[in-house]
GROMACS .gro file of C-alpha atoms in nm:
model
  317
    1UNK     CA    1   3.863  -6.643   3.825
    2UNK     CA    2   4.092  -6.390   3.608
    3UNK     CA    3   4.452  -6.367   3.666
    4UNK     CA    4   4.348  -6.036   3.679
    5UNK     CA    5   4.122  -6.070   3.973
    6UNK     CA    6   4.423  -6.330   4.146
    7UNK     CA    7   4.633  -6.016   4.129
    8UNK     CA    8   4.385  -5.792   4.424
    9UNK     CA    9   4.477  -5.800   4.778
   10UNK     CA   10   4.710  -5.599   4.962
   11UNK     CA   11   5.027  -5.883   4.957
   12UNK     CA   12   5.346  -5.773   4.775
   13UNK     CA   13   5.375  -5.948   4.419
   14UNK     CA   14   5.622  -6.170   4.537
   15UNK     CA   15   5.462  -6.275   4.829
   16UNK     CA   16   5.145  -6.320   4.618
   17UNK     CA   17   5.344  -6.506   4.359
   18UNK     CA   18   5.508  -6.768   4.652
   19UNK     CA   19   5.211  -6.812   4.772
   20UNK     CA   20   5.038  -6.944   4.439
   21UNK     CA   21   5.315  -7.180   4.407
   22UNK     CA   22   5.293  -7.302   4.706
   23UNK     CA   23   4.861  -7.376   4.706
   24UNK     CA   24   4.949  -7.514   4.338
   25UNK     CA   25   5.234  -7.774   4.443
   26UNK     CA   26   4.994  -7.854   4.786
   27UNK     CA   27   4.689  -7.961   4.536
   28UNK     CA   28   4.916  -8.121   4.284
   29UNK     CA   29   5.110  -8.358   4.495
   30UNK     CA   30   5.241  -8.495   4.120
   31UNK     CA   31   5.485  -8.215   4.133
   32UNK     CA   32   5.681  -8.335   4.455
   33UNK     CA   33   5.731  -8.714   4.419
   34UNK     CA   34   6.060  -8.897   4.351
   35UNK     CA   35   6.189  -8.976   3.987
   36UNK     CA   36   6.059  -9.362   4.100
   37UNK     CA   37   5.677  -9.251   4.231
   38UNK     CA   38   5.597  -8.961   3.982
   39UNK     CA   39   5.572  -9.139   3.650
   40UNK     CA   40   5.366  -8.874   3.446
   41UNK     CA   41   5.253  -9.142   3.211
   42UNK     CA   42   5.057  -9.355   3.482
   43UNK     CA   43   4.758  -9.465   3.277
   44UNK     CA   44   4.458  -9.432   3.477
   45UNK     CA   45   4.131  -9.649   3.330
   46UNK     CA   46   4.082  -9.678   2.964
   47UNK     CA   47   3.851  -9.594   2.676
   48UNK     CA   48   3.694  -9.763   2.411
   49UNK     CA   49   3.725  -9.687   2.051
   50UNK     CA   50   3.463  -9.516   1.869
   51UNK     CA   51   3.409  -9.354   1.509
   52UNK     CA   52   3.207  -9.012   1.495
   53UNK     CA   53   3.086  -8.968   1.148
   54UNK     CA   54   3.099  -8.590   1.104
   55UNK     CA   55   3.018  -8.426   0.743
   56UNK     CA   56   3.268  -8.582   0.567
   57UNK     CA   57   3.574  -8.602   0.852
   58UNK     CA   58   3.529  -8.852   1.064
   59UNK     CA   59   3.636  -8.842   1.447
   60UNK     CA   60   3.846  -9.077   1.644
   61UNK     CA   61   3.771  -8.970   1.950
   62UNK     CA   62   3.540  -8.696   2.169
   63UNK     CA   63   3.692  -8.551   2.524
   64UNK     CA   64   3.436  -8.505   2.755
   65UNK     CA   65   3.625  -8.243   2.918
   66UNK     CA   66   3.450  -7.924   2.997
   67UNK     CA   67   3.712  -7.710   2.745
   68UNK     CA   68   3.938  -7.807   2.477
   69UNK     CA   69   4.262  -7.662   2.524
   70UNK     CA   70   4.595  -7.803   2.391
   71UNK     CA   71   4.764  -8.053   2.171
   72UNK     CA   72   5.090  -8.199   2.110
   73UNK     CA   73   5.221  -8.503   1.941
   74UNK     CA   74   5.513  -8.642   2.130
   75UNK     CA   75   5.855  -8.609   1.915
   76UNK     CA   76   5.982  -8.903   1.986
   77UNK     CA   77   5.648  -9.145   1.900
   78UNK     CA   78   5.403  -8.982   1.639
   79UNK     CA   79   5.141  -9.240   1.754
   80UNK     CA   80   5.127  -9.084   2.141
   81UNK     CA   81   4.947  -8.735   2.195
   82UNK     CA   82   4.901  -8.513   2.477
   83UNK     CA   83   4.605  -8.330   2.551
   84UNK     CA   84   4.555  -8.057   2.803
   85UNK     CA   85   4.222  -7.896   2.958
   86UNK     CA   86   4.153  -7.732   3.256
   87UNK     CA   87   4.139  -8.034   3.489
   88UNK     CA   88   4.453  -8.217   3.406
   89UNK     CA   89   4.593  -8.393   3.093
   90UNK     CA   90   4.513  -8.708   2.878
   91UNK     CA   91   4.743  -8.905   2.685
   92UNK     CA   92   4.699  -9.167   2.385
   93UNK     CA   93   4.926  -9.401   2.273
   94UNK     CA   94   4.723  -9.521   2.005
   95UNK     CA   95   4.756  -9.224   1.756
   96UNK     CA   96   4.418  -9.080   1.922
   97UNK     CA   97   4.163  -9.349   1.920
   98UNK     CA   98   4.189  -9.429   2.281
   99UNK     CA   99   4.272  -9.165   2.545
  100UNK     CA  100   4.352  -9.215   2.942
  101UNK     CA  101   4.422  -8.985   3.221
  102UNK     CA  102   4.761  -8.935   3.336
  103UNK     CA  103   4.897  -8.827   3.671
  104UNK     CA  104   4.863  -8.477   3.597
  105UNK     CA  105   4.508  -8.376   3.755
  106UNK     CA  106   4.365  -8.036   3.917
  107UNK     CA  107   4.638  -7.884   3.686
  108UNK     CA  108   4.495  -7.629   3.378
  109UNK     CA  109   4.699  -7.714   3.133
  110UNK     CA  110   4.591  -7.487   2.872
  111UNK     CA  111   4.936  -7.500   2.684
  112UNK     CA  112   5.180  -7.784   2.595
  113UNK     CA  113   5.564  -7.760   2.509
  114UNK     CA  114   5.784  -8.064   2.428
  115UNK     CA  115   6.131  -7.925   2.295
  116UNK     CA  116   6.183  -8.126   1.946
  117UNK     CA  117   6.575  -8.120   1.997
  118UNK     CA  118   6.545  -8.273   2.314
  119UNK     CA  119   6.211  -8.410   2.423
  120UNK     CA  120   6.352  -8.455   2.799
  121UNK     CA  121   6.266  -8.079   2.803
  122UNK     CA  122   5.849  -8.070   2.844
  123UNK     CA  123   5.645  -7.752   2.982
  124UNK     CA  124   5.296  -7.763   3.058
  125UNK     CA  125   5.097  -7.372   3.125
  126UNK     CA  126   4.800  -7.207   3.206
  127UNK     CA  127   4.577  -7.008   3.503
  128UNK     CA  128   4.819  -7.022   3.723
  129UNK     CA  129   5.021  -7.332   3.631
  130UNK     CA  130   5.419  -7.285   3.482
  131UNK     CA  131   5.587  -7.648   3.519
  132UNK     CA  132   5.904  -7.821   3.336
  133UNK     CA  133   6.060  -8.154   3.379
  134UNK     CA  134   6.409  -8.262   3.222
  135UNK     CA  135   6.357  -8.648   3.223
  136UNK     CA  136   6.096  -8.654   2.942
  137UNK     CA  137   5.807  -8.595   3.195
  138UNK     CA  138   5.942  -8.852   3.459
  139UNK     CA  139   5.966  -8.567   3.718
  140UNK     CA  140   5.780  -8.232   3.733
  141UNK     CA  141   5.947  -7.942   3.870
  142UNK     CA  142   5.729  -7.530   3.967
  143UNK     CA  143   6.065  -7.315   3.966
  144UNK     CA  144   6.056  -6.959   4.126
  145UNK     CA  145   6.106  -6.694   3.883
  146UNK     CA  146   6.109  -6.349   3.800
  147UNK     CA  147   5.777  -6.423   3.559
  148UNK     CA  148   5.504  -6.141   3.672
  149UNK     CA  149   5.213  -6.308   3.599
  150UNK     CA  150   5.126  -6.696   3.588
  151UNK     CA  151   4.787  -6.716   3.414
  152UNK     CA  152   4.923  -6.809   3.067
  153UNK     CA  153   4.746  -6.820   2.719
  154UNK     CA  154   5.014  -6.867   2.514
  155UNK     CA  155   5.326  -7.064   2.544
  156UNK     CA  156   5.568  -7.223   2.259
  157UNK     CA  157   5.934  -7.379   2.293
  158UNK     CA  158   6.156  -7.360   2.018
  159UNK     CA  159   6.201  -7.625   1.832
  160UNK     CA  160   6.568  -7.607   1.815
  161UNK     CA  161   6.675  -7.468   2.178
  162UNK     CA  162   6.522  -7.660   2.500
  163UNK     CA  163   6.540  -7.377   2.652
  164UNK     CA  164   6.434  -7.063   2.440
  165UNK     CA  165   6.066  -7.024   2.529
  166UNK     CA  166   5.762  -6.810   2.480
  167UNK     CA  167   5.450  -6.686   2.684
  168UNK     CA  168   5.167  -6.458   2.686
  169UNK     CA  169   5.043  -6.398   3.047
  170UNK     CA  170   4.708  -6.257   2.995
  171UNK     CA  171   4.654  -6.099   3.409
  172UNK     CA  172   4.958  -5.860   3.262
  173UNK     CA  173   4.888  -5.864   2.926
  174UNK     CA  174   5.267  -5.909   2.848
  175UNK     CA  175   5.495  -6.114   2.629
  176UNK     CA  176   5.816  -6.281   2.805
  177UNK     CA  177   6.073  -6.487   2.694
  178UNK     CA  178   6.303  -6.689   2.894
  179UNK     CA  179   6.651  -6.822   2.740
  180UNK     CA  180   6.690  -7.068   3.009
  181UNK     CA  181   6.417  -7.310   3.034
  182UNK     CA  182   6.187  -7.049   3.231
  183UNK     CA  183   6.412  -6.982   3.557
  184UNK     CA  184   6.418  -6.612   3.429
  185UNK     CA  185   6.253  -6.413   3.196
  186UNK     CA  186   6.264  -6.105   2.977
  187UNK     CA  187   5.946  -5.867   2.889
  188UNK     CA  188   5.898  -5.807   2.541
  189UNK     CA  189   5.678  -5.563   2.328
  190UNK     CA  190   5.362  -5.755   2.211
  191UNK     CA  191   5.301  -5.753   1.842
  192UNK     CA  192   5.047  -5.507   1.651
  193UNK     CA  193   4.691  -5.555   1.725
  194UNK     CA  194   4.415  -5.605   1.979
  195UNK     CA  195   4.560  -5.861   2.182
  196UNK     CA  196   4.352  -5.949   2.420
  197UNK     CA  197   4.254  -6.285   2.622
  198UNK     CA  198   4.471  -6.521   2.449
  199UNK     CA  199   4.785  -6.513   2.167
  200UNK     CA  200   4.882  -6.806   1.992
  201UNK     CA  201   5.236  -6.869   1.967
  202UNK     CA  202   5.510  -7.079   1.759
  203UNK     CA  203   5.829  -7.101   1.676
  204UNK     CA  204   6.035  -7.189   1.328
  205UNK     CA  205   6.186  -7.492   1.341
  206UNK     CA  206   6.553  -7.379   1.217
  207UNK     CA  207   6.588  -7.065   1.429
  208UNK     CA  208   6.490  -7.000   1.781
  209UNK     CA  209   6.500  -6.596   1.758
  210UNK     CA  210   6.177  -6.683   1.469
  211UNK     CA  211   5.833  -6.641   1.628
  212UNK     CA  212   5.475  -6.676   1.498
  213UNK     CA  213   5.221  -6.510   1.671
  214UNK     CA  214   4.796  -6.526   1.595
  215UNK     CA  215   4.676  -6.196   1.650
  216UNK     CA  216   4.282  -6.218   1.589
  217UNK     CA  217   4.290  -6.303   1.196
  218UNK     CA  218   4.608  -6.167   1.153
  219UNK     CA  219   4.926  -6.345   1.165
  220UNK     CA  220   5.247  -6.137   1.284
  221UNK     CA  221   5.611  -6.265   1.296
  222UNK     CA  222   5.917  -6.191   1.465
  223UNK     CA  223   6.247  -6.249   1.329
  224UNK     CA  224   6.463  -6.090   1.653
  225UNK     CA  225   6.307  -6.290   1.905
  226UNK     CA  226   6.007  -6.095   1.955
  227UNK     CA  227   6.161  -5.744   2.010
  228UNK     CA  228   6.017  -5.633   1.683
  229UNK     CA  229   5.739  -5.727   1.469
  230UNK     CA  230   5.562  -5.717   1.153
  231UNK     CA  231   5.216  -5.791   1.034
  232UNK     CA  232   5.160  -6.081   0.766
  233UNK     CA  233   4.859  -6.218   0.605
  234UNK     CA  234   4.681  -6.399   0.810
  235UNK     CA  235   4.364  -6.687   0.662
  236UNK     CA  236   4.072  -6.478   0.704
  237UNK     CA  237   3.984  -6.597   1.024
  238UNK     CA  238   4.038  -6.580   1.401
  239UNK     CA  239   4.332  -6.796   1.474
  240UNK     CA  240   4.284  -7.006   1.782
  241UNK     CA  241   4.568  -7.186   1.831
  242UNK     CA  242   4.917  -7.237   1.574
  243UNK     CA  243   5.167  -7.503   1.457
  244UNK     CA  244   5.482  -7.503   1.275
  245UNK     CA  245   5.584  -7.789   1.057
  246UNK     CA  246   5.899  -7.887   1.134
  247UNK     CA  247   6.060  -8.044   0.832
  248UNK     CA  248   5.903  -7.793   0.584
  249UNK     CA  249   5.992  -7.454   0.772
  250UNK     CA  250   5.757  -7.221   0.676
  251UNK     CA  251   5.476  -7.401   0.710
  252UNK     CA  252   5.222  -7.317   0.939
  253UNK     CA  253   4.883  -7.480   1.037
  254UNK     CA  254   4.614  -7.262   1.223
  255UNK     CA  255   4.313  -7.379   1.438
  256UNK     CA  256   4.041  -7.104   1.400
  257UNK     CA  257   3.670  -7.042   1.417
  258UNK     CA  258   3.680  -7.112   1.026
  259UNK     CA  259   3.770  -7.455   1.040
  260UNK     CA  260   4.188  -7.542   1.012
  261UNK     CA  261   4.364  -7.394   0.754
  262UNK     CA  262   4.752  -7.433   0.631
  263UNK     CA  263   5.041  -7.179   0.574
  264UNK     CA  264   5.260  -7.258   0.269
  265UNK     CA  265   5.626  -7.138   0.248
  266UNK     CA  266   5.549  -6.878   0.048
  267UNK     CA  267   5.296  -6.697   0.252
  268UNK     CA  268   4.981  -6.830   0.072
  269UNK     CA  269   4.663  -6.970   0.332
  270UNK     CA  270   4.420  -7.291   0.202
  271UNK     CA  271   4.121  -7.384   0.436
  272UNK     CA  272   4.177  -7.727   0.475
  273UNK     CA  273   3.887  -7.954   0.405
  274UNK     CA  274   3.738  -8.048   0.772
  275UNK     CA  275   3.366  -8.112   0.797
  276UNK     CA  276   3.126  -7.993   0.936
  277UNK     CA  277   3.280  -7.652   0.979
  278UNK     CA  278   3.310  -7.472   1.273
  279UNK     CA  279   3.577  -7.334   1.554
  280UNK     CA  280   3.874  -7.521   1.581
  281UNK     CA  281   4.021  -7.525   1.964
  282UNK     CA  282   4.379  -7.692   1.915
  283UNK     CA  283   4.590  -7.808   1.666
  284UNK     CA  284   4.910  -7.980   1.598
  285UNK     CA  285   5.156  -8.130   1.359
  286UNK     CA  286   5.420  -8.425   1.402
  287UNK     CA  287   5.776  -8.353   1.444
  288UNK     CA  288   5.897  -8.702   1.228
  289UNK     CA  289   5.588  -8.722   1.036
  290UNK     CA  290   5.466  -8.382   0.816
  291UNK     CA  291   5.204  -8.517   0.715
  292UNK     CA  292   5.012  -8.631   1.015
  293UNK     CA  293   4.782  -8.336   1.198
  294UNK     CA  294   4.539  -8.331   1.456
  295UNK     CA  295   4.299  -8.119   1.599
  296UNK     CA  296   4.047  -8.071   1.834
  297UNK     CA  297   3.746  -7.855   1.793
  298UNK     CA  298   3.458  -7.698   2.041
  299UNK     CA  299   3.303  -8.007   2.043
  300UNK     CA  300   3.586  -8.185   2.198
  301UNK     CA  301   3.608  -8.419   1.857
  302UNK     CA  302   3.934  -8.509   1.769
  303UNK     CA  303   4.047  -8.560   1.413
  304UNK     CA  304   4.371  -8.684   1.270
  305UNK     CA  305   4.500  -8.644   0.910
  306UNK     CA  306   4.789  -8.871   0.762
  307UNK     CA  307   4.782  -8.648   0.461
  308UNK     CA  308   4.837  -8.275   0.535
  309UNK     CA  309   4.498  -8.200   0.592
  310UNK     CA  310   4.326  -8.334   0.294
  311UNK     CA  311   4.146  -8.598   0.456
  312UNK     CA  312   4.064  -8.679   0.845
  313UNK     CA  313   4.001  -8.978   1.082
  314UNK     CA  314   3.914  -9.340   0.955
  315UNK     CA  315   4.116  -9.607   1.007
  316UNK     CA  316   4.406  -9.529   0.815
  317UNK     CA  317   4.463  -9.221   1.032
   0.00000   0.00000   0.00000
C-alpha cells in the first residue's frame, strides 16, 4: 500500500499519524523492551558460506529477501554490515559471507543511518517506519514528531553531526530535515528534476549543511543544507541508491541500473568493473576503510570490494 493511499480516511493528520505509531510499536514489540531485553544484535539461526561465481565478480552472499533495500557498514567494525528489506534487517559480522536475522522483524527498513561521529546515534526508515536509538542500537525508540509523512525513500545522517538528518517522504513528496536527531523537522524545496518514488540521499563527510541527492541520472548538490540546489553531472545512469567516502570527501559511489559507478573529487564518473551488469539496489562504503565497498543488486547478490571497486568478492574480500 502507498503512503499515499495510508493518507485517505476522514481522521485528522495527527490522529492518523498517532495512530500509525501506535499499530507500528504494537507489531514491533522490539521497540518497547528494556536496555537489558532489547539487544538489536540478537543473532537468530545462521548461514552457511557460499561463493556465487558471477561474470567475473564473484558473490559472497545472496538474500533471499523479497527486495533489496539498504546497506551500511558499521563505523566502528568494517567487518559487520547491516542490511535492510521490507521484513526486518540482517546483520553479518563476518564482512558479508554469513548473514543472520536480528531482532528487528515486520519492520521495512528501506533506509539505514549510523552517525560516523558517534555510532550510538543509528536510524532505521521506510513505509511507515522512523526509529532512532542512542546506545548503538541497544534500545529502539518511535518519537512523535512534527514529520508529515512516514513512508520514507530516502534518508542520510551526516557524517559529522548525530543529529543533522535527511529524508524524502514519498506519500508527500517532500524533503525535511531535522537538526535534532528527528524530534522535529523542517520542509525543504526538493532539488531540480522529476522526483518521483524514491531520492537517494548523502551527506559530505566534513560539513553537515553538504547534501548529495540522485535525481534519476542526474546528481544535484546542496551546499546550504538543502534550501538551494544545483544540478551536477551525474554517470549516465539512474542512480539507485548513494555513498560518500568519508576519508576522501568528494567521493561518491552510486548504485544504479548501470552497474556501480564512482565519483572522483573532481567531478569525473568511472563505471566500476562489476559483472555481469545489471541494476544495482544498495551500496555502501566503510567509514575506517576507503577502500572496502559493497553492494547489493536485484538479485539479492552481495559483493564486496577491498579495492575501490576494481575487483569484487573472493576470499580476500
Amino acid at each position: 500500500m502507498s503512503g499515499r493511499e495510508r493518507r485517505t480516511g476522514h481522521a485528522p493528520g495527527a490522529a492518523r499519524r498517532a495512530a500509525r505509531r501506535q499499530a507500528t510499536t504494537q507489531r514491533q514489540p522490539w521497540l518497547r523492551r528494556s536496555a537489558v531485553a532489547a539487544v538489536l544484535l540478537l543473532l537468530i539461526g545462521g548461514a552457511a558460506w557460499w561463493f556465487f561465481g558471477r561474470g567475473d565478480s564473484v558473490a559472497l552472499y545472496r538474500f533471499d529477501t523479497l527486495d533489496f533495500h539498504s546497506l551500511a557498514f558499521d563505523p566502528t567494525d568494517p567487518q559487520t554490515l547491516y542490511f535492510g528489506h521490507h521484513q526486518g534487517m540482517k546483520m553479518s559480522r563476518d564482512g558479508g559471507k554469513t548473514w543472520q536475522d536480528t531482532v528487528v522483524r515486520d519492520a521495512d527498513v528501506m533506509q539505514l543511518g549510523i552517525a560516523v561521529s558517534d555510532p550510538r546515534h543509528r536510524y532505521l526508515a521506510g513505509h511507515g517506519l522512523f526509529v532512532f536509538s542512542r546506545d548503538g542500537g541497544a534500545t529502539w525508540e518511535q518519537p512523535a514528531t512534527n514529520l508529515p509523512d512516514y513512508d520514507l525513500h530516502g534518508f542520510a545522517v551526516a557524517p559529522s553531526d548525530p543529529l543533522r538528518l535527511y529524508a524524502f517522504a514519498v506519500g508527500v513528496s517532500g524533503l525535511f530535515t531535522s537538526a535534532d536527531g528527528g524530534l522535529t523537522w523542517e520542509q525543504l524545496p526538493l532539488p531540480p528534476g522529476d522526483v518521483a518514488g524514491m531520492l537517494p540521499l548523502a551527506v559530505a563527510p566534513d560539513d553537515p549543511l553538504h547534501v548529495y541527492a540522485g535525481v534519476d541520472d542526474v546528481l544535484t548538490e546542496s551546499r546550504d543544507g538543502g534550501k538551494t540546489w544545483q544540478s551536477l553531472p551525474g554517470p549516465g545512469a539512474m542512480i539507485m541508491s548513494l555513498a560518500a567516502s568519508i576519508t576522501n570527501p568528494g567521493t561518491l559511489y552510486a548504485g544504479t541500473d548501470d552497474g556501480v559507478w564512482v565519483r572522483s573529487a573532481d567531478g569525473a564518473w568511472e563505471r566500476l568493473p562489476l559483472t555481469p551488469e545489471g541494476v544495482v539496489m544498495a551500496v555502501a562504503v566503510s567509514a575506517d576503510e576507503p577502500e572496502q565497498v559493497a553492494v547489493v543488486d536485484q538479485e539479492g547478490y552481495f559483493y564486496r570490494s577491498s579495492d575501490g571497486g576494481r575487483t569484487w568478492g573472493g576470499r580476500g574480500a
